[in-house]
XYZ file of C-alpha atoms in Angstrom:
715
model
C 0.074 0.015 -0.008
C 1.462 3.430 -0.895
C 1.393 5.957 1.896
C 1.966 9.679 1.162
C 2.397 12.710 3.389
C 0.719 15.890 2.875
C 2.244 18.663 5.043
C 0.177 21.622 4.195
C 1.020 24.493 6.772
C -1.517 27.120 6.242
C -1.736 30.318 8.155
C -5.428 30.696 9.041
C -4.918 34.153 9.826
C -2.745 36.996 9.010
C -3.725 39.865 11.379
C -2.209 43.099 11.802
C -2.574 42.723 15.598
C 0.045 39.776 15.597
C 2.466 42.648 16.025
C 0.023 44.497 18.093
C 0.470 47.290 20.520
C -0.709 45.074 23.391
C 1.931 42.760 24.664
C 0.794 39.090 24.234
C 2.342 35.660 24.198
C 2.270 33.455 20.989
C -0.677 31.372 22.256
C -2.889 34.452 22.934
C -2.221 35.944 19.623
C -2.972 32.820 17.668
C -6.267 32.068 19.596
C -7.434 35.887 19.269
C -6.755 35.549 15.464
C -8.602 32.276 15.403
C -11.566 33.760 17.203
C -11.779 36.912 14.977
C -11.493 34.880 11.873
C -14.011 32.042 12.774
C -16.451 33.510 15.196
C -19.262 34.518 13.005
C -19.194 30.984 11.435
C -18.790 28.783 14.494
C -20.924 28.598 17.677
C -18.522 26.173 19.091
C -16.004 28.856 19.988
C -18.157 29.844 22.973
C -17.490 26.348 24.359
C -13.800 26.383 23.847
C -12.909 29.942 24.778
C -14.198 32.204 27.603
C -16.900 33.928 25.403
C -20.249 35.227 26.881
C -22.821 37.894 26.007
C -22.551 41.212 28.234
C -25.026 43.918 27.519
C -25.979 42.217 24.191
C -22.343 41.940 22.838
C -20.508 38.763 22.546
C -17.151 39.548 24.479
C -14.200 37.276 25.220
C -12.652 37.227 28.706
C -9.117 38.464 29.119
C -6.577 39.386 31.774
C -4.518 42.439 31.538
C -1.705 44.093 33.434
C -0.217 47.651 33.274
C 0.013 50.668 35.439
C -2.970 51.643 37.630
C -3.279 55.013 35.672
C -3.255 53.184 32.141
C -6.010 50.588 33.216
C -8.100 53.379 34.590
C -7.546 55.499 31.348
C -8.895 52.381 29.305
C -12.031 51.988 31.781
C -12.631 55.733 31.278
C -12.721 55.185 27.365
C -15.415 52.522 27.758
C -13.451 49.419 27.937
C -14.933 46.814 30.425
C -12.283 46.534 32.753
C -13.109 45.780 36.377
C -12.300 47.855 39.432
C -9.769 46.054 41.385
C -7.252 46.619 44.441
C -4.391 45.505 42.377
C -2.636 45.944 39.007
C -3.912 42.629 37.291
C -7.557 43.031 36.110
C -10.194 41.332 34.108
C -11.088 42.779 30.621
C -14.202 41.893 28.722
C -13.428 42.758 25.046
C -16.104 42.560 22.460
C -15.315 40.421 19.504
C -16.183 43.103 17.196
C -13.436 45.306 18.983
C -10.513 42.915 18.989
C -8.511 45.063 16.462
C -8.549 47.805 19.339
C -5.809 45.787 20.827
C -3.588 47.115 17.910
C -4.313 50.813 18.842
C -2.072 53.032 21.077
C -4.730 52.472 23.815
C -3.171 49.232 24.581
C 0.550 50.150 23.991
C 2.536 48.336 26.641
C -0.420 46.597 28.288
C 0.109 42.861 28.693
C -2.890 40.931 27.574
C -3.749 37.139 27.676
C -6.951 34.956 27.264
C -8.386 33.976 30.551
C -7.750 30.297 30.757
C -10.646 28.103 31.714
C -10.760 25.919 34.793
C -11.981 22.442 36.088
C -12.492 21.267 39.786
C -9.956 18.919 40.739
C -14.835 14.203 57.315
C -15.216 12.509 60.687
C -12.064 10.755 60.477
C -10.253 13.379 58.577
C -10.750 15.977 61.349
C -9.110 13.741 63.827
C -6.084 12.953 61.587
C -5.865 16.775 60.968
C -5.747 17.354 64.912
C -8.588 19.722 64.541
C -10.663 17.935 66.895
C -8.109 18.908 69.732
C -8.330 22.694 68.533
C -12.060 22.503 68.708
C -11.951 20.956 72.357
C -9.424 23.730 73.302
C -7.197 20.963 74.827
C -4.477 23.138 76.656
C -5.419 26.153 74.735
C -6.915 29.350 76.011
C -10.355 28.051 74.451
C -11.729 26.195 71.733
C -11.212 27.598 68.195
C -13.816 26.996 65.387
C -13.058 29.793 62.940
C -15.460 32.335 64.320
C -15.071 35.939 62.852
C -13.188 34.698 59.866
C -14.659 34.708 56.383
C -13.909 31.544 53.998
C -14.293 32.501 50.494
C -14.949 29.482 47.998
C -14.559 29.944 44.274
C -16.176 27.067 42.767
C -19.704 25.533 41.166
C -22.721 23.658 42.785
C -23.604 25.694 45.861
C -26.715 24.722 47.992
C -27.463 27.973 49.684
C -30.179 26.193 51.667
C -28.196 23.370 53.153
C -28.242 23.056 56.971
C -24.531 22.632 57.067
C -24.022 26.418 56.185
C -26.215 27.407 59.182
C -24.878 27.763 62.656
C -24.751 24.544 64.929
C -28.356 25.384 66.282
C -29.520 25.533 62.676
C -31.016 29.073 63.429
C -29.015 31.232 61.219
C -27.156 31.163 57.967
C -23.438 31.671 58.048
C -23.277 32.673 54.172
C -22.618 36.384 54.207
C -23.259 36.572 50.539
C -23.121 34.767 47.189
C -22.290 35.693 43.676
C -23.637 33.651 41.004
C -21.831 34.845 37.878
C -23.886 32.722 35.434
C -27.328 34.244 36.466
C -28.311 37.061 34.150
C -31.180 38.531 36.148
C -29.249 40.580 38.507
C -28.880 42.590 40.713
C -25.078 42.876 39.666
C -22.606 43.260 42.481
C -21.505 46.920 42.982
C -18.659 47.538 40.633
C -19.435 44.664 38.394
C -21.528 44.472 35.444
C -22.743 40.679 35.212
C -24.074 38.000 37.391
C -26.485 38.066 40.440
C -25.632 38.895 44.095
C -27.541 37.437 46.926
C -26.681 39.324 50.295
C -29.463 38.595 52.680
C -30.750 35.349 54.100
C -34.097 35.632 52.250
C -32.373 36.241 48.978
C -30.315 33.091 49.614
C -33.308 30.835 50.591
C -35.318 32.003 47.604
C -32.417 31.229 44.986
C -31.999 27.734 46.933
C -29.026 27.205 44.796
C -26.574 28.458 42.007
C -27.705 28.095 38.380
C -26.812 25.300 36.063
C -23.640 25.804 34.169
C -21.135 23.752 32.216
C -21.041 21.275 34.908
C -24.919 21.336 35.111
C -26.349 21.602 38.604
C -23.011 20.599 40.383
C -22.260 19.787 44.007
C -18.649 20.074 43.978
C -18.734 23.703 45.718
C -20.948 22.343 48.479
C -18.826 19.211 49.214
C -15.654 21.551 49.278
C -17.119 24.283 51.440
C -18.664 21.986 53.856
C -15.293 20.387 54.460
C -13.694 23.825 55.217
C -16.548 24.995 57.531
C -19.725 22.892 57.487
C -21.637 22.720 60.760
C -22.674 19.049 59.960
C -26.346 19.862 59.960
C -26.730 17.584 62.976
C -24.503 14.758 61.599
C -20.854 13.825 62.589
C -19.815 15.124 59.357
C -18.675 18.560 60.662
C -16.084 20.652 58.843
C -12.856 22.050 60.242
C -13.861 25.894 60.698
C -17.465 25.196 61.562
C -18.176 28.672 62.927
C -16.700 30.550 60.142
C -18.639 32.671 57.761
C -18.945 31.934 54.142
C -18.677 34.085 50.700
C -19.490 31.887 47.677
C -18.784 32.680 44.024
C -20.159 30.337 41.152
C -17.501 31.754 38.447
C -17.479 31.613 34.891
C -14.727 28.899 34.630
C -12.109 31.412 33.543
C -9.320 33.238 34.848
C -10.768 36.879 34.496
C -14.000 35.766 36.241
C -12.089 34.461 39.196
C -10.120 37.512 39.379
C -13.293 39.485 39.892
C -14.440 36.752 42.343
C -11.416 37.581 44.590
C -11.963 41.359 44.203
C -15.510 41.007 45.301
C -14.471 38.774 48.268
C -11.884 41.085 49.403
C -14.272 43.944 49.272
C -16.796 42.188 51.475
C -14.221 41.182 54.052
C -12.683 44.611 54.193
C -16.021 46.250 54.668
C -16.881 43.879 57.608
C -13.622 44.067 58.995
C -12.818 40.291 58.697
C -9.766 38.137 57.832
C -10.283 36.291 54.490
C -9.109 32.858 53.568
C -9.924 31.838 49.809
C -10.151 28.193 48.886
C -9.779 27.093 45.077
C -10.485 23.463 44.548
C -9.606 23.731 40.824
C -6.821 24.154 38.550
C -5.442 23.598 35.017
C -2.369 23.023 32.880
C -3.509 24.618 29.679
C -2.610 28.191 30.726
C -0.212 30.174 32.507
C 3.625 29.715 32.760
C 3.645 27.197 35.628
C 6.510 28.614 37.324
C 4.890 31.269 39.436
C 5.131 34.062 36.841
C 1.750 33.913 35.423
C -0.732 36.889 35.666
C -2.854 34.742 37.941
C 0.226 34.139 40.198
C 0.978 37.788 40.154
C -2.686 38.675 41.276
C -2.355 36.247 44.038
C 0.792 37.753 45.294
C -0.780 41.188 45.155
C -3.953 40.075 47.147
C -1.436 38.164 49.499
C 0.157 41.789 50.034
C -3.188 42.740 51.185
C -3.370 39.766 53.786
C -5.628 37.780 51.679
C -4.630 33.898 52.221
C -5.030 31.403 49.221
C -5.258 27.667 49.404
C -5.257 25.766 46.456
C -5.562 21.979 45.386
C -2.239 20.829 43.772
C -3.788 18.614 41.174
C -4.700 15.003 40.594
C -2.095 13.535 38.161
C 0.235 11.944 40.474
C -0.390 8.444 38.867
C 0.094 9.541 35.260
C 3.286 9.720 33.376
C 2.193 12.926 31.632
C 5.460 14.815 31.969
C 8.814 14.587 30.330
C 12.311 16.291 31.195
C 15.053 16.299 28.932
C 18.417 17.938 29.217
C 19.647 18.383 25.886
C 23.409 18.050 24.389
C 22.888 18.286 20.676
C 20.669 15.408 20.601
C 16.886 14.472 20.437
C 14.087 12.407 22.134
C 10.989 10.688 21.011
C 7.955 9.372 22.657
C 4.431 8.125 21.957
C 1.625 10.613 22.804
C -1.265 8.757 24.414
C -4.791 10.146 23.695
C -7.731 10.038 25.947
C -10.475 7.928 24.424
C -12.785 9.787 22.128
C -15.739 7.487 23.242
C -15.104 8.477 26.879
C -16.142 12.131 26.595
C -18.552 13.743 24.159
C -16.288 17.023 24.203
C -13.035 15.271 23.367
C -10.821 17.200 20.970
C -7.431 15.691 21.430
C -4.145 16.226 23.288
C -2.277 19.417 24.163
C 1.314 19.078 24.581
C 2.957 22.064 26.502
C 6.644 22.598 26.499
C 8.975 25.014 28.504
C 12.656 25.502 28.012
C 15.300 27.522 29.425
C 15.996 31.352 28.834
C 18.561 31.878 26.051
C 17.883 28.442 24.353
C 15.660 27.137 21.730
C 14.089 23.858 20.875
C 12.346 21.960 18.192
C 9.156 19.845 17.919
C 7.729 17.699 15.504
C 5.188 14.753 15.134
C 5.196 11.440 13.221
C 2.142 9.252 12.413
C 2.987 5.585 12.740
C 1.250 2.137 12.410
C 3.797 -0.680 12.111
C 6.157 1.902 10.336
C 6.114 5.688 10.017
C 3.530 6.820 7.715
C 3.634 10.441 7.775
C 5.621 13.285 9.599
C 5.694 16.928 10.219
C 8.616 19.098 9.706
C 10.351 20.263 12.822
C 9.110 23.553 14.272
C 11.491 25.636 16.182
C 10.678 28.276 19.381
C 13.313 30.323 17.631
C 11.434 31.219 14.451
C 7.870 29.958 14.717
C 6.430 33.384 15.096
C 3.084 32.764 13.514
C 0.212 30.483 14.272
C 0.447 27.169 12.224
C -2.620 25.153 11.495
C -1.837 21.968 9.568
C -2.456 18.372 9.100
C -0.988 15.122 7.923
C -2.543 12.701 5.672
C -2.128 8.889 5.417
C -4.075 6.772 2.964
C -6.905 6.368 5.526
C -6.908 9.197 7.797
C -6.095 12.827 8.668
C -4.266 13.893 11.628
C -4.885 17.522 12.731
C -2.313 19.771 14.542
C -1.788 23.459 15.317
C 1.229 25.266 16.907
C 2.043 28.428 18.525
C 5.438 29.378 20.181
C 7.386 32.043 21.725
C 11.364 32.431 21.621
C 10.908 34.266 24.646
C 7.641 34.498 26.766
C 6.860 38.071 27.644
C 6.482 36.986 31.421
C 9.256 34.884 32.086
C 11.834 35.063 29.082
C 11.528 31.250 28.506
C 11.073 29.591 25.155
C 7.809 27.772 25.018
C 5.626 25.734 22.361
C 2.068 24.646 22.418
C 1.509 21.558 19.949
C -2.056 20.414 19.831
C -2.978 17.179 18.048
C -6.291 15.481 17.010
C -6.219 11.847 16.218
C -9.581 9.952 16.061
C -8.015 6.681 14.632
C -6.899 4.442 17.569
C -4.701 2.217 15.193
C -2.611 5.204 14.563
C 0.290 6.285 16.998
C 1.485 9.852 17.145
C 5.008 10.058 18.041
C 6.504 13.367 19.519
C 9.889 14.334 18.457
C 12.075 16.966 19.911
C 15.688 18.343 19.628
C 17.897 21.032 20.865
C 21.474 21.875 20.948
C 21.411 22.634 24.806
C 19.470 23.488 27.840
C 16.384 21.496 29.644
C 12.908 21.440 28.272
C 9.811 20.131 30.224
C 6.810 18.686 28.165
C 3.280 17.836 29.516
C 0.621 16.032 27.786
C -2.668 17.245 28.862
C -6.194 16.291 27.348
C -7.972 19.012 25.717
C -11.687 19.286 25.249
C -13.757 21.227 22.623
C -14.948 23.422 25.367
C -11.157 23.754 26.495
C -11.867 22.379 30.095
C -9.812 19.175 30.905
C -7.071 19.089 33.453
C -6.168 15.454 33.437
C -2.730 14.073 31.823
C -2.425 11.418 29.698
C 1.017 9.295 29.374
C 4.049 9.780 27.314
C 4.772 6.036 26.449
C 7.735 3.788 25.268
C 6.903 2.373 21.768
C 10.237 0.803 20.830
C 13.896 1.239 20.472
C 15.003 4.708 21.059
C 11.951 6.122 22.589
C 11.405 7.141 26.234
C 8.657 7.029 28.914
C 7.094 9.943 30.729
C 7.046 10.356 34.354
C 4.609 11.957 36.883
C 7.139 14.700 38.174
C 6.614 18.501 37.995
C 2.825 18.000 37.930
C 1.649 21.048 40.051
C -1.033 22.972 38.255
C -1.936 26.620 37.744
C -2.395 28.456 40.080
C -1.049 26.159 42.795
C 2.234 26.984 41.527
C 2.205 30.406 42.737
C 4.769 31.354 45.219
C 2.253 32.635 47.725
C -0.656 29.995 47.351
C -0.470 27.250 49.843
C -0.459 24.235 47.476
C -2.125 21.175 48.853
C -1.256 17.375 48.429
C -3.645 14.582 49.541
C -3.418 11.473 51.630
C -5.627 8.987 53.174
C -6.535 9.985 56.759
C -5.363 7.598 59.498
C -7.943 5.961 61.702
C -8.489 2.989 64.141
C -10.601 0.170 62.753
C -13.248 -1.606 64.635
C -10.555 -4.214 65.715
C -8.271 -1.538 67.184
C -5.651 -1.484 64.480
C -4.335 1.801 62.825
C -5.201 2.186 59.046
C -4.716 4.616 56.416
C -2.114 7.393 56.186
C -0.420 6.839 52.809
C -0.113 9.442 50.168
C -2.926 9.530 47.769
C -1.846 7.935 44.419
C -3.539 10.615 42.353
C -2.080 13.643 44.218
C 0.061 15.550 41.885
C 4.030 15.441 42.430
C 6.273 18.536 42.593
C 8.469 20.420 42.394
C 7.845 23.331 40.121
C 9.776 22.816 37.028
C 11.986 25.518 37.901
C 12.954 23.687 41.120
C 10.927 25.571 43.650
C 9.320 23.023 46.113
C 5.615 22.505 45.550
C 3.297 21.128 47.135
C 3.567 23.045 50.503
C 1.643 20.696 52.789
C -0.429 17.618 52.828
C -4.029 17.140 54.079
C -6.622 14.161 53.926
C -8.186 13.962 50.562
C -9.202 10.443 50.130
C -13.006 9.342 50.587
C -13.757 12.566 52.469
C -17.535 12.462 53.767
C -19.163 15.753 53.362
C -22.492 17.445 52.121
C -23.998 17.267 48.821
C -26.090 19.973 47.208
C -29.998 18.929 47.254
C -30.276 20.326 43.899
C -27.534 18.400 42.044
C -28.049 16.123 39.252
C -24.560 14.829 39.487
C -24.193 11.207 40.665
C -23.146 10.299 44.063
C -23.752 7.459 46.667
C -25.342 8.694 50.005
C -23.974 7.655 53.233
C -26.212 9.702 55.406
C -29.012 12.221 55.095
C -30.739 14.725 57.205
C -34.330 16.570 56.815
C -34.254 20.331 56.901
C -37.037 22.871 56.144
C -39.081 20.314 53.869
C -35.938 18.999 51.987
C -33.581 16.114 52.372
C -30.005 16.760 52.351
C -27.366 13.987 51.618
C -23.759 13.370 52.377
C -21.399 11.418 50.232
C -17.606 10.503 50.040
C -15.511 12.390 47.314
C -11.569 11.919 46.772
C -9.228 14.436 45.255
C -6.891 17.144 46.145
C -10.137 19.190 45.710
C -10.956 17.647 49.226
C -7.563 18.315 50.765
C -7.507 21.773 49.983
C -10.601 23.006 52.137
C -9.241 20.971 54.911
C -6.286 23.481 55.121
C -8.313 26.560 54.377
C -10.372 25.515 57.416
C -7.055 25.196 59.311
C -6.106 28.649 58.221
C -9.327 30.081 59.586
C -8.590 28.451 62.990
C -5.357 30.098 63.160
C -6.601 33.422 62.197
C -9.226 33.250 64.866
C -6.488 32.547 67.472
C -4.316 35.337 66.073
C -5.808 37.895 63.543
C -2.555 39.804 63.671
C -0.866 37.416 61.270
C -0.170 38.156 57.834
C -1.311 35.854 55.156
C 2.444 35.017 54.554
C 2.896 34.241 58.395
C -0.180 31.978 58.545
C 1.481 29.940 55.630
C 4.786 29.800 57.455
C 3.126 28.662 60.701
C 1.082 25.856 58.873
C 4.242 24.665 57.181
C 6.383 24.723 60.155
C 3.940 22.619 62.320
C 3.536 20.052 59.857
C 4.120 16.643 61.144
C 5.993 13.668 59.937
C 5.331 10.041 60.287
C 6.366 6.674 58.745
C 4.604 7.282 55.569
C 6.239 10.839 54.955
C 9.584 9.469 56.251
C 12.207 12.204 57.239
C 11.385 15.396 55.323
C 14.470 17.727 54.846
C 14.270 21.381 55.192
C 14.047 21.485 51.328
C 10.676 19.847 51.452
C 9.379 16.764 49.450
C 7.927 16.722 45.978
C 4.972 14.324 47.376
C 4.342 15.736 50.760
C 5.622 19.270 50.670
C 6.765 19.872 54.450
C 4.488 17.178 55.668
C 1.072 16.580 57.052
C -0.889 19.502 58.377
C -1.341 19.716 62.261
C -3.906 22.152 63.063
C -3.389 21.853 66.861
C 0.282 22.496 66.633
C -0.523 25.516 64.167
C -2.878 27.277 66.684
C -0.433 26.682 69.430
C 2.300 28.518 67.284
C -0.083 31.135 66.435
C -0.793 32.006 69.910
C 2.890 32.626 70.448
C 3.591 34.395 67.351
C 3.912 38.053 67.167
C 1.840 39.028 63.971
C 2.998 41.958 62.075
C -0.413 42.922 60.699
C -1.577 45.872 62.270
C -5.293 46.091 63.127
C -6.864 49.207 63.686
C -9.365 48.541 66.442
C -10.741 49.867 69.868
C -9.831 47.624 72.576
C -11.549 47.453 76.088
C -7.767 47.617 77.510
C -5.328 50.612 77.223
C -1.593 51.085 77.914
C -1.324 54.014 80.314
C 0.752 56.207 79.806
C 1.760 55.964 76.440
C 4.578 57.043 75.466
C 6.115 56.214 79.050
C 9.638 56.471 80.476
C 9.745 53.908 83.422
C 6.192 52.384 84.120
C 3.216 51.348 82.191
C -0.020 50.076 83.470
C -2.837 47.898 81.740
C -6.222 48.636 82.245
C -8.898 45.818 82.612
C -6.591 43.159 83.823
C -9.290 40.678 84.596
C -9.137 38.963 81.263
C -5.562 37.866 81.561
C -5.177 34.286 80.450
C -1.267 34.139 80.338
C 1.449 36.493 81.006
C 1.762 39.888 79.394
C 4.589 39.813 76.651
C 6.619 42.789 75.346
C 8.250 42.482 72.187
C 10.711 44.503 70.165
C 9.594 45.873 66.857
C 11.373 43.142 65.156
C 9.685 40.477 67.040
C 12.276 39.728 69.903
C 10.434 38.790 73.432
C 12.082 41.260 75.644
C 9.765 41.226 78.876
C 7.027 39.086 80.582
C 4.846 39.980 83.445
C 1.750 38.578 85.337
C 1.094 42.074 86.791
C -0.857 44.983 85.521
C 2.045 47.332 86.129
C 5.125 46.822 84.318
C 8.468 48.391 84.979
C 10.251 49.249 81.557
C 12.854 51.513 82.661
C 15.367 49.031 81.530
C 14.196 48.794 78.087
C 16.038 50.887 75.330
C 14.263 53.735 73.908
C 11.934 52.978 70.994
C 8.618 51.299 69.812
C 7.410 47.959 71.413
C 4.543 45.627 71.094
C 2.636 44.804 74.056
C 0.608 41.480 73.583
C -2.016 39.768 75.683
C -4.399 36.749 75.277
C -7.966 37.806 75.835
C -11.005 35.528 75.540
C -8.651 33.077 73.678
C -7.662 35.525 71.135
C -4.398 37.369 70.611
C -4.531 41.231 71.056
C -1.495 43.505 70.827
C -0.821 47.319 70.829
C 2.086 49.329 70.366
C 3.699 51.676 72.922
C 6.684 54.006 73.007
C 9.552 53.980 75.609
C 11.155 57.371 76.031
C-alpha cells in the first residue's frame, strides 16, 4: 500500500495585531486570530474559549496588566475593565473590537486570554488534629473559625443546606453569594454581570446557584462543607464550623475568578474580617507553571493585602504525563497517548505544552505511525515559529490535525515555549512526538484538551520501541497552585483506628500531583486528608453520588457522600487557616502559611522530610493543633486598627506602664521589640520598663482566647 504525506502548513490568519500594541504571548495571539476569523461561522467557539454575552455583545474574557493609571484610562474610554485593588484586572473585550488591541490605547498593556478551569470527614478531622483545637485542649479556649471569612470559588452551591447554618440551625453563615452565570441581577457593586445574594431571604429564595457547564453541580457544596460545614446534625462537621462564607459560582475562566477575588476582598474589608480563599480547581492549559503567570501575580498582590489563598495541587500523581530532557545536541521521541474519544463527548485531542530555559531554543515535530512511519511533520522551532500554524498530516486512510504556537522568549518569564495540539481519532495510529535542541533543559506535559477547553487530566508519554522514552509523573503541580504565595495542597488517606483496634490509612494518595515546580521551587507546600472524604451534597444536584447519610431540613432532604481528590484536601487546610486566624488575627497571610508549614508533622508514611521539602508531601501533614499553638505564641506583623477594652497608660512612658481591665488575663503579658524579639514578660498589670531601650514596642495579651496587641513608646 502506498502511503503519502501531505504537509500543508497554512496560516489561517494574517492579522495586523499579531504585532499589536498590546503585549501578548504567542498562544494568546494565535487564539485571538482564530476567534476573530471564525467567530461568525462557529458557535462552538463559545465552548472552547471564555466567550459570553455582556450587555448584548459577544465578549471574550481577558486578563490584563499595566499601570493603574493606564488601566483606569482604558476604563474611562469605555473598555469593560473591572475595578480592582491590584494591578492585574479582568477585561471583557467585544469580539467586534479585537482590533482595538492594535491601537495606542493598549500600548505596553500585557493581555492574555483568560484560561478555563476544572475542579480537581469525621476521620479526617481527627487526623488533622482539628478536634483538639475545637475542644481547646491545653489552649485558652476552643477555636472554630469564628469571625473569619472563608471564600470559596467553585460551582454547585446549595445555599439552603443546613451545613451552612450555625450549629443550632437558626441562622445562615453565608454572608453573600455571587452567581456569575445568572443574568437577572442585581449585579454586585462595581461589576456588570451576574447576580448577588446578600440577605438570608435572597439566599433561601434562590436555593442554589444556576446550572452551568457542570450542570447542577455539587462540588462547591462538598468543598465548602469540608472547610466549615456545621454538620447539619451529623458527625460530618467541617474544620472551621463557625466561620462565615462568601460563595462565588464563577464563569470557569481566569478573568471571572479575578473578579471573584476582588468581590470577596471588598466584602471582607467592609466587614473588618480576615479572609481565606479556597480554590479546589486548576489547569495546565494556560499560565507559565513557574509562578510568573498573571494569575500568580494577582495572588501575590492580594497576599500583600493579607488575603490567604489555598489551592489543590492537582490529581495527576499517577499519570506519566511529563517529560524532562537535558539536551546536549541530541533528541528524544515518545508516543503521545490519547484520552479515548468514546469516553467524553467533548474530546478534541491532546495538548502538549513545553517550556525551555531562557537563552535557548528547541524544536518539536510529530510522526504518525502504525507498524512503520506513515507521515511526519517538519520540525518547528521556538526560535522562528512566530506565526500560528494550523496544519495536518494525511495517510491513505486518515487525517491527523495539529496546530502550533510558540514564543522564543515568553513576555512574562523570558523562556521559550511551544504549544503543540494534535487531533487523532484513529486508535490504530500512533502519534510520535519528536524534539531536539543543542542545549538546555525542556519540560513537556501531555494534557487532554476538550472542545470546550476544560480538561485538567494528563495522559502518558509512552515507550513504543528502541530509542523512545517513557514519561514520568514529576513536576505536575497545576496553575494557580504553582504560585509562590498559594498554599499548595497534596492529598493522603486519613489515618484511623478500625473496629478491631488496628491503625489504618495514612499513605499518600496515588492521584496527588507531584512537585516540584519545573524551575525547582518546592511544591506542594503541605498535605491534608483527601481520600474518601465525607461531606455535604447539594440537594439540587443532578450529579451522581452514593449517599452515606441524610438529614431533613425545612422540607428538603440533604445527603452526604464521600469524594476523593486534592479538591477535598484543599478546604481542609483553608479551615485550618481560619482556626489560626481566629486565634491570632494579627498574622499576615504569609505568616499563616509559614506557621502551617512549620508545624507539619512527619510519620512513617512521609519519612524524614528535609528542610527543602518533599515533592510528594511538601513539608508534611498539616497539624491544626500545633499550628494554633504556634499562632498563639507568634507576634503577628499585621496591624489592626481596632478599639480595645484595655489601654496602655501612659503611652509614651519613661519607666512604668499600666494595663487597664486586667481581669481578662489568661497568660503572661508579653512585650516584644518591633522586630519580634521577646524582651519582657509580666503577670502584673503594672510593668517596669525603665531597663528597656528607647523605641517602639509591642505589648501582647491573650483575651478570651484571642491574641490582642498594641504598640507603645518607651522614652
